[in-house]
CSV table of N, CA, C and O in Angstrom, one decimal:
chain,number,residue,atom,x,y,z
A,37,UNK,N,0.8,-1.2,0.0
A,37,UNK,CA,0.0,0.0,0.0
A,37,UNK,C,0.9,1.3,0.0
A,37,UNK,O,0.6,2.0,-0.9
A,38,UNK,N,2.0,1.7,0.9
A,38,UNK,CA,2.5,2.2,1.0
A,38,UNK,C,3.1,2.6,-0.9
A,38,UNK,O,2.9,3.7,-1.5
A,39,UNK,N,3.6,1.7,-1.2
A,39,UNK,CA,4.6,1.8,-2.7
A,39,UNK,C,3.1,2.5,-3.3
A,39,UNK,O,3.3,3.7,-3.3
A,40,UNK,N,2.0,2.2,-3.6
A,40,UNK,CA,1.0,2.8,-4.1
A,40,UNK,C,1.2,4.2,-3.6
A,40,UNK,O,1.8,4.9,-4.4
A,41,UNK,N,1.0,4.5,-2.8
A,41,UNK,CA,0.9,5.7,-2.6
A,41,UNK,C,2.1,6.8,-2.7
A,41,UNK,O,1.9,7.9,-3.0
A,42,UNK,N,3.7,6.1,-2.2
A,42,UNK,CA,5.0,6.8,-3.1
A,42,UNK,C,4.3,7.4,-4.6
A,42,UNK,O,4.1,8.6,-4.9
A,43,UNK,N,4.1,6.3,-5.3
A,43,UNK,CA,3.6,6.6,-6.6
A,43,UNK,C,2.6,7.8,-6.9
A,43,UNK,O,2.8,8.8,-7.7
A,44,UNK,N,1.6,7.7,-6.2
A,44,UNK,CA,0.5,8.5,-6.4
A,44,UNK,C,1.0,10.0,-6.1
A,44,UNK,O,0.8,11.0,-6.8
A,45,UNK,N,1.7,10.0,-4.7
A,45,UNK,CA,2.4,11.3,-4.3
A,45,UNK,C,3.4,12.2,-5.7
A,45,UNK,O,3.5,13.4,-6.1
A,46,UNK,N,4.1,10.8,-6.1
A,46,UNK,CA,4.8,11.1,-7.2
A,46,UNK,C,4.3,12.3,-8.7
A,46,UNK,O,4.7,13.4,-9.2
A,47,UNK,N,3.2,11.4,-8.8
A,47,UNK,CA,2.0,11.8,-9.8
A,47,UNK,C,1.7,13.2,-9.4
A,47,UNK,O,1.7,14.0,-10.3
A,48,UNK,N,1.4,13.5,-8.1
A,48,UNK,CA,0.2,14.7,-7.8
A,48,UNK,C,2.1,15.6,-8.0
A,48,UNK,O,1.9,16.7,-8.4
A,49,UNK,N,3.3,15.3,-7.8
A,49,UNK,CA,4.6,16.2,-7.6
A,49,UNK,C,4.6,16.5,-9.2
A,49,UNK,O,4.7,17.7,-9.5
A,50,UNK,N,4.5,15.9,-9.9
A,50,UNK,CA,4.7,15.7,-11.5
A,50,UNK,C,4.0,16.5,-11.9
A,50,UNK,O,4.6,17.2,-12.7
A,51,UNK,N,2.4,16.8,-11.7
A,51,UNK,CA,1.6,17.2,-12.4
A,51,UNK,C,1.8,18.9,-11.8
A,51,UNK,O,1.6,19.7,-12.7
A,52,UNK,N,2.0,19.3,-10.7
A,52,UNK,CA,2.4,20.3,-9.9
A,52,UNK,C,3.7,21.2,-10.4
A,52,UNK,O,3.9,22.4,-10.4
A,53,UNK,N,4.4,20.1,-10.8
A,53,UNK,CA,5.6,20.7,-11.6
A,53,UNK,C,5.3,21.1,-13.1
A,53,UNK,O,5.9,21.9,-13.8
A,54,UNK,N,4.2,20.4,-13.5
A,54,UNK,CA,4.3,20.5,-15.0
A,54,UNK,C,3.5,22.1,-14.9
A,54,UNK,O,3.8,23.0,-15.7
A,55,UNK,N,2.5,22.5,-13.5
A,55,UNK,CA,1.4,23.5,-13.7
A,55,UNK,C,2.5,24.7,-13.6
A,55,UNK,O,2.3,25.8,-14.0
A,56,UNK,N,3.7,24.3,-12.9
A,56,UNK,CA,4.5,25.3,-12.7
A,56,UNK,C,4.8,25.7,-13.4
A,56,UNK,O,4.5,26.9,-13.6
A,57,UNK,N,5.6,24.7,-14.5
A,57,UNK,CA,6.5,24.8,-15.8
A,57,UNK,C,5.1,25.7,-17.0
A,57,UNK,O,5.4,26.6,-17.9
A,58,UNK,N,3.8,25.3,-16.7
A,58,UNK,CA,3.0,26.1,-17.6
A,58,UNK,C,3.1,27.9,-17.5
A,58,UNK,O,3.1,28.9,-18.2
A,59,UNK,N,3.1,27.7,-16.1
A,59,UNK,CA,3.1,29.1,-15.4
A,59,UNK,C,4.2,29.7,-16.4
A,59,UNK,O,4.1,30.8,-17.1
A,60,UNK,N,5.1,28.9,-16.2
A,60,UNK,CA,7.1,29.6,-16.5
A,60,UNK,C,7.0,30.1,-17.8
A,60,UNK,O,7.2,31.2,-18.2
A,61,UNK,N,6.5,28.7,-18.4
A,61,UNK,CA,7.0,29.0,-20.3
A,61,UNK,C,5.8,29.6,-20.9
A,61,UNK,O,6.1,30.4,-21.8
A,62,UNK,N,4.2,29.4,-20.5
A,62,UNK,CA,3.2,30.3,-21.0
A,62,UNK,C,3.5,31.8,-20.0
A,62,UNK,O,2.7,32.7,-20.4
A,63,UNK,N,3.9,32.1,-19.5
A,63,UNK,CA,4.3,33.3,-19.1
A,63,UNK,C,5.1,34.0,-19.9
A,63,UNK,O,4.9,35.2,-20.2
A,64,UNK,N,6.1,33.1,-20.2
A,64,UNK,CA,7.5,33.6,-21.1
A,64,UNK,C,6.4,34.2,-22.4
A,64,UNK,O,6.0,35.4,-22.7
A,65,UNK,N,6.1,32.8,-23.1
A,65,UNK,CA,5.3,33.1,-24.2
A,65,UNK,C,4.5,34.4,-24.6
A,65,UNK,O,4.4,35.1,-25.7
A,66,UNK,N,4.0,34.4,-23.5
A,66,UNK,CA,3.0,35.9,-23.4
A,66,UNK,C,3.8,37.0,-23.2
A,66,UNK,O,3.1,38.0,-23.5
A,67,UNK,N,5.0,37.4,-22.8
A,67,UNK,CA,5.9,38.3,-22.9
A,67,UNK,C,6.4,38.8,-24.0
A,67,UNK,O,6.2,39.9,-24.6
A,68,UNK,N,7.0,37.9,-24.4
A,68,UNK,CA,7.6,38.0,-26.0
A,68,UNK,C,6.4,38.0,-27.0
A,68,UNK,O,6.5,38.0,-28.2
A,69,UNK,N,5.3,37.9,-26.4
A,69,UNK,CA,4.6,38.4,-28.0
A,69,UNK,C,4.4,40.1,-27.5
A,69,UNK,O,4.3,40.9,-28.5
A,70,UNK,N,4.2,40.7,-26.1
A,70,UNK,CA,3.5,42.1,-26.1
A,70,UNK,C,4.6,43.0,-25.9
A,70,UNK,O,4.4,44.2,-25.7
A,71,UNK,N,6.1,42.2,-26.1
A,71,UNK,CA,7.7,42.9,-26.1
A,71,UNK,C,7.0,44.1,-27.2
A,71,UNK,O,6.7,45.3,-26.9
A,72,UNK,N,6.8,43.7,-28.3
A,72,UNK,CA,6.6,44.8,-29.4
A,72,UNK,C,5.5,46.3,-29.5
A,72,UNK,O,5.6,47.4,-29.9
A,73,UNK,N,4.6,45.5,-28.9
A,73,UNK,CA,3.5,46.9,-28.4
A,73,UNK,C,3.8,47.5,-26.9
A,73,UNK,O,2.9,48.3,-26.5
A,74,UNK,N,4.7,47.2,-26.0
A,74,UNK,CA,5.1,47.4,-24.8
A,74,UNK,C,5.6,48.5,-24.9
A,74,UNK,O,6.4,48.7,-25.8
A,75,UNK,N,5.0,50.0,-23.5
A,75,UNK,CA,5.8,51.1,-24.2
A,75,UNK,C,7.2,51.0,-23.7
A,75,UNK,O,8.0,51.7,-24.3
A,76,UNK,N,7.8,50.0,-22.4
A,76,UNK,CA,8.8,50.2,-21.9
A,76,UNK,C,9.3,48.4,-22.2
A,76,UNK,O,9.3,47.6,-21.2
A,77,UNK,N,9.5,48.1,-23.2
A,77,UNK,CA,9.8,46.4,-23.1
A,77,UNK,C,10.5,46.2,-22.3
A,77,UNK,O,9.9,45.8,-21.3
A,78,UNK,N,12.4,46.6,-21.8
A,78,UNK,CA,12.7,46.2,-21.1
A,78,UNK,C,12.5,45.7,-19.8
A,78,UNK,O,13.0,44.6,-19.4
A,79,UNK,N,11.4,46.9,-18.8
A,79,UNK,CA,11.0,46.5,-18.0
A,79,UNK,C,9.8,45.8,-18.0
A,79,UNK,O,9.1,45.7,-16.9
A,80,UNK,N,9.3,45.1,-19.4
A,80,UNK,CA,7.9,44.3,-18.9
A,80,UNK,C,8.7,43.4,-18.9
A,80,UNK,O,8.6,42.8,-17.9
A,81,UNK,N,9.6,42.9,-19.8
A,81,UNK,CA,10.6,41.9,-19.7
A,81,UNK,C,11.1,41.3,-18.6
A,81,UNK,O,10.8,40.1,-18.3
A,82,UNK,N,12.3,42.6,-17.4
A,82,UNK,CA,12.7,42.1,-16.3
A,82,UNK,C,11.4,41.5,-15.3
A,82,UNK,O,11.2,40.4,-14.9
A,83,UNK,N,10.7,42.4,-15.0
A,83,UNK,CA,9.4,42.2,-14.1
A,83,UNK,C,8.6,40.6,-14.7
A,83,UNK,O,8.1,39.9,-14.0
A,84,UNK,N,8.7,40.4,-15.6
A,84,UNK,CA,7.9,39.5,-16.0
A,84,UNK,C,9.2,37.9,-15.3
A,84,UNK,O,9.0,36.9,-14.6
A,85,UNK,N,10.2,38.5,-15.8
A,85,UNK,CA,11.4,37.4,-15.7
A,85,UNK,C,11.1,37.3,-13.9
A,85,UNK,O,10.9,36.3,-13.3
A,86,UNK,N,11.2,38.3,-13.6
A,86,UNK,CA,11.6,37.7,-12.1
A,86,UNK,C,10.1,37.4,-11.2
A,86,UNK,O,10.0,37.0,-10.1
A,87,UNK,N,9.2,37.7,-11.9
A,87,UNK,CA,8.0,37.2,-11.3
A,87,UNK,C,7.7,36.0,-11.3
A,87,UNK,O,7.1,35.3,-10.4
A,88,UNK,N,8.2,35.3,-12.9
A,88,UNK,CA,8.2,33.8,-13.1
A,88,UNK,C,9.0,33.3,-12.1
A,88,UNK,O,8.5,32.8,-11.1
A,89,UNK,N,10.3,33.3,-12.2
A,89,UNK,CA,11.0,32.9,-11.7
A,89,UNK,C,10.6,33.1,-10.0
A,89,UNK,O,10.3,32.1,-9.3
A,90,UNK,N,10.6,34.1,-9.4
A,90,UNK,CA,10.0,33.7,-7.7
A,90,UNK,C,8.5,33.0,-7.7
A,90,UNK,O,8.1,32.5,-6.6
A,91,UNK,N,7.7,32.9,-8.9
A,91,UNK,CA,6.8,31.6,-8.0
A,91,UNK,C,7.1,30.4,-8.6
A,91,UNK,O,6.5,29.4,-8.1
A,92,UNK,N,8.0,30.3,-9.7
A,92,UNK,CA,8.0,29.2,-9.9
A,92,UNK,C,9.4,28.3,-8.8
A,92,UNK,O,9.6,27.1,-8.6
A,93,UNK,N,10.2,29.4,-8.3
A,93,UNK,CA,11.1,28.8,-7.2
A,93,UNK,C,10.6,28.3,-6.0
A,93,UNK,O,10.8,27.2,-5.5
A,94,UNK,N,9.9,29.2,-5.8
A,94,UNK,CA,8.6,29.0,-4.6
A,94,UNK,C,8.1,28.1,-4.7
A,94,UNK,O,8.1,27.3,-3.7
A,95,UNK,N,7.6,27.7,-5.8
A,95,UNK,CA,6.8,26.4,-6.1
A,95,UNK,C,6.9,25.1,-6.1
A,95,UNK,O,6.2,24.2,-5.8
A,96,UNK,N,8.4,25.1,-6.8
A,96,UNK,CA,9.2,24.3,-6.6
A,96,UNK,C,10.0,23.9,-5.1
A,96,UNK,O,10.1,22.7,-4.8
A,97,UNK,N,10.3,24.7,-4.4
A,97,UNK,CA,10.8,25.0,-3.1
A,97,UNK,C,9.5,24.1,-2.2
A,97,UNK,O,9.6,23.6,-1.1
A,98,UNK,N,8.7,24.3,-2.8
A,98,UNK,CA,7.4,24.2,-1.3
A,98,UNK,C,7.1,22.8,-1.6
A,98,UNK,O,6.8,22.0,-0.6
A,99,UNK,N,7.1,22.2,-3.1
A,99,UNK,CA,6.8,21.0,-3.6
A,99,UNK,C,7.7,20.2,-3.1
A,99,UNK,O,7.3,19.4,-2.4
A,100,UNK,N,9.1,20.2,-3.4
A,100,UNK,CA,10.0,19.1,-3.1
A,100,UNK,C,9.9,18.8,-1.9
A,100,UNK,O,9.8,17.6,-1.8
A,101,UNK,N,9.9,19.7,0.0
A,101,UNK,CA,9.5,19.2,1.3
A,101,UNK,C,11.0,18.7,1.4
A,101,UNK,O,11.2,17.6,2.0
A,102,UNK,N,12.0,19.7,0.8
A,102,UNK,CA,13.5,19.2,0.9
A,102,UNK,C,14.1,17.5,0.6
A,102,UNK,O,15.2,17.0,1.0
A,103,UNK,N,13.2,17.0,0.1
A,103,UNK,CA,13.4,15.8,-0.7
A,103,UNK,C,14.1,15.9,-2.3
A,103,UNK,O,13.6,16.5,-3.2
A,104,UNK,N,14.8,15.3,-2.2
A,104,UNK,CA,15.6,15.1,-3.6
A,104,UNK,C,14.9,14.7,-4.9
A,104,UNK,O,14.9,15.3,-6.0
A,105,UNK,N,14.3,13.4,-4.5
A,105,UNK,CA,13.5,12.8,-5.8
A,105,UNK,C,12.6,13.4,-6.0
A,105,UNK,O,12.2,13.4,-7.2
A,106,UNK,N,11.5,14.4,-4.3
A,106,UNK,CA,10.7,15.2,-5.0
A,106,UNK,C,10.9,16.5,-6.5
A,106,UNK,O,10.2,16.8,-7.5
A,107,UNK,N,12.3,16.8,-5.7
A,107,UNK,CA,12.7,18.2,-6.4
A,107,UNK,C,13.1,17.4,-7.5
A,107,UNK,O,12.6,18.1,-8.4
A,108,UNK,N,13.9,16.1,-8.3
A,108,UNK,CA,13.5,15.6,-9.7
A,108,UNK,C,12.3,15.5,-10.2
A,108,UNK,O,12.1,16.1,-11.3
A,109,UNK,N,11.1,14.7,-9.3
A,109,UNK,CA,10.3,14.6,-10.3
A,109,UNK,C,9.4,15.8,-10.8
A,109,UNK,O,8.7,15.7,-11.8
A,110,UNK,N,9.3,17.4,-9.7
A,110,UNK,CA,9.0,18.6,-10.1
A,110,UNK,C,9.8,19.0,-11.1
A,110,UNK,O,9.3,19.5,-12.2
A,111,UNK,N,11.2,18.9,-10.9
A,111,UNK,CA,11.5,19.2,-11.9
A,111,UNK,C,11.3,18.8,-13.7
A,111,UNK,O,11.5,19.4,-14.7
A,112,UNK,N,10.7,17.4,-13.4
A,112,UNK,CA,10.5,16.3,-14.9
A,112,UNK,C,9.3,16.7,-15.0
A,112,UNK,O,8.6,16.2,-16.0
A,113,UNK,N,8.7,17.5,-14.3
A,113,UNK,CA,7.0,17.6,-14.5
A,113,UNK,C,7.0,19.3,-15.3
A,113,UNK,O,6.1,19.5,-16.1
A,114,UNK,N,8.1,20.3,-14.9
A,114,UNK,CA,8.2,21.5,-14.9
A,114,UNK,C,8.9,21.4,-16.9
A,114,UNK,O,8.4,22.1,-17.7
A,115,UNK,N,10.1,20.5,-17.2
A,115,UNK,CA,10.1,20.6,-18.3
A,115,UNK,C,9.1,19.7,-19.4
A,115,UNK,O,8.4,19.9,-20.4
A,116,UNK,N,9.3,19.0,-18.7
A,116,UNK,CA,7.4,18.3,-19.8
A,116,UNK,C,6.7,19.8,-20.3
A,116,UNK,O,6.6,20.1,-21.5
A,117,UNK,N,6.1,20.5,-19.2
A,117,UNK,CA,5.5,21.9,-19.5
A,117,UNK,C,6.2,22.0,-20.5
A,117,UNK,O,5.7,21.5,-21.5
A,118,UNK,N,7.7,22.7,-20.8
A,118,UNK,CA,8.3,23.5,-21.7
A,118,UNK,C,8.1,22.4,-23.2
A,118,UNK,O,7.6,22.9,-24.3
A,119,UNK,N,8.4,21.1,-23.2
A,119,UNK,CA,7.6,20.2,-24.1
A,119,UNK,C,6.5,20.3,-24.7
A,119,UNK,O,6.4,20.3,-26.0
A,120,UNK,N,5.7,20.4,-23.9
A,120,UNK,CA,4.4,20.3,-24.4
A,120,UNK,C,3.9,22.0,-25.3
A,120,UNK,O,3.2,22.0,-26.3
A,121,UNK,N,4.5,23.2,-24.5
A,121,UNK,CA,4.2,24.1,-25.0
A,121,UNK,C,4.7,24.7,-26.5
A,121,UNK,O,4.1,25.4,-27.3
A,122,UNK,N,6.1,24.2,-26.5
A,122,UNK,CA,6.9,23.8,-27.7
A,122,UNK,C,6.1,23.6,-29.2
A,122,UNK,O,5.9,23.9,-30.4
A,123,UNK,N,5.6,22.6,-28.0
A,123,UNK,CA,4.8,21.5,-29.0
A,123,UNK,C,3.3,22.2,-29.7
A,123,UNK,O,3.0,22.1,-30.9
A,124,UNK,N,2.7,22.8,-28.6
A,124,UNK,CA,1.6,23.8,-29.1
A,124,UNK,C,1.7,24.9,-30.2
A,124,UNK,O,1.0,25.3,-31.1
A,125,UNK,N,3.0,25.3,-29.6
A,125,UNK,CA,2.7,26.9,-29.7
A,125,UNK,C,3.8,26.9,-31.5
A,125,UNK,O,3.9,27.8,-32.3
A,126,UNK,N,4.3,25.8,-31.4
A,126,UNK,CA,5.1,25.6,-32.7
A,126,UNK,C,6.4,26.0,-32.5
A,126,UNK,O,6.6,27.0,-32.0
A,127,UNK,N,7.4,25.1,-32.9
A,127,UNK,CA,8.7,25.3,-32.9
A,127,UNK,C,9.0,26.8,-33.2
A,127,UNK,O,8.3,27.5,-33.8
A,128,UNK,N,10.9,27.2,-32.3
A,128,UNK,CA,10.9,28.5,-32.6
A,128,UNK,C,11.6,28.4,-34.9
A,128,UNK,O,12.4,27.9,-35.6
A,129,UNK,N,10.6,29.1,-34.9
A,129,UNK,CA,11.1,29.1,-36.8
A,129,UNK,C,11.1,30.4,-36.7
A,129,UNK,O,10.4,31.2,-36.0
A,130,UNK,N,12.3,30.5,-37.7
A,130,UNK,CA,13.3,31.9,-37.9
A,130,UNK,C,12.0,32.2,-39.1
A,130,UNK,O,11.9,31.7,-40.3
A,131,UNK,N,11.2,33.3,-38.4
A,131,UNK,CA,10.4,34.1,-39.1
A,131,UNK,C,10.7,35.6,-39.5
A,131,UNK,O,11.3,36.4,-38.8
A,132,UNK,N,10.1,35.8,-40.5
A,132,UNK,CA,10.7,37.2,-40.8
A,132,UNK,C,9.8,38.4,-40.8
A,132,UNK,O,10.0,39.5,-41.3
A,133,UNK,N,8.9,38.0,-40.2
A,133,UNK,CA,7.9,39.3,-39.7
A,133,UNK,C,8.5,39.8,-38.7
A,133,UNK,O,8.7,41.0,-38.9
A,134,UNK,N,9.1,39.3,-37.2
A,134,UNK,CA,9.5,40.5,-36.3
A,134,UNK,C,10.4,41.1,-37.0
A,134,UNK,O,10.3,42.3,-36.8
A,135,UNK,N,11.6,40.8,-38.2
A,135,UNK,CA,12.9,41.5,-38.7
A,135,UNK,C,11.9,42.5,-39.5
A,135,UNK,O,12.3,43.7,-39.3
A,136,UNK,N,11.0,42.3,-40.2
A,136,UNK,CA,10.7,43.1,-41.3
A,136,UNK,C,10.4,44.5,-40.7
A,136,UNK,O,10.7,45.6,-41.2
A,137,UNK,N,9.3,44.1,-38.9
A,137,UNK,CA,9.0,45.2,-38.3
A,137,UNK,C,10.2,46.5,-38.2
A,137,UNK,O,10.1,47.7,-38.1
A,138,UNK,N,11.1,45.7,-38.1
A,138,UNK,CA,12.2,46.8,-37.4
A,138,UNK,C,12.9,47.2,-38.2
A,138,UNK,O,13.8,47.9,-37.9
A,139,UNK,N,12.8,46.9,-39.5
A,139,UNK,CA,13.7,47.1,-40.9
A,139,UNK,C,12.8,48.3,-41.1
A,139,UNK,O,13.3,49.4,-41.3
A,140,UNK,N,11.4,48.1,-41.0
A,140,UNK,CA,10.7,49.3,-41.6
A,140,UNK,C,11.4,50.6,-40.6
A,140,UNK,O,11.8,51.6,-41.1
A,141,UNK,N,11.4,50.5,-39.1
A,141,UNK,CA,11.6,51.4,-37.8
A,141,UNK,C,12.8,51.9,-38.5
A,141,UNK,O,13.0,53.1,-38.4
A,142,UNK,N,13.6,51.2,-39.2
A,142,UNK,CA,15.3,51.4,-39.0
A,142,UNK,C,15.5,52.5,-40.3
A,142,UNK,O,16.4,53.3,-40.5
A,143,UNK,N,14.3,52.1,-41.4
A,143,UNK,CA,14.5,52.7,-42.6
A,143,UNK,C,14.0,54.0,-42.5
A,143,UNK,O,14.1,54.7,-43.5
């Protein structure tokens, strides 16, 4: 019974890690598209960077319970996220619409 339930704890650390990892990389995602209509990018940029990053440390921090295998398997749950969104949102392809924007700015 016990090994059942290792397991199941496992699962609910995985799935916790993966909601993090959604937080992290659909956060990211949503940055870099409003970088361009942003009147101050840099700082929606930093603020955005360090806001991910303290709840997703947080998150991670509070999930593992200073256990090792926890803080692996948050972490395997946290990049799956980055996988999966990858996977959504479409590989990065060297497109030429942001360059064209700034070619017009530059000309």
């Amino acid at each position: 019974m016990t090994n059942f339930m290792n397991w199941l704890w496992w699962m609910v650390i995985f799935g916790a890690g993966f909601g993090i990892g959604v937080f992290f990389f659909g956060g990211l995602w949503l940055t870099v598209n409003r970088l361009t209509a942003a009147a101050h990018p840099g700082a929606l940029f930093l603020v955005s960077f360090y806001v991910r990053i303290l709840v997703s440390m947080a998150g991670i921090y509070l999930l593992t319970g200073q256990h090792f295998e926890n803080a692996l398997i948050s972490m395997a749950g946290f990049l799956a996220a980055r996988i999966v969104i990858v996977r959504l949102k479409g590989k990065a392809k060297q497109r030429q619409e942001p360059f064209q924007q700034w070619e017009k700015v530059a000309h």
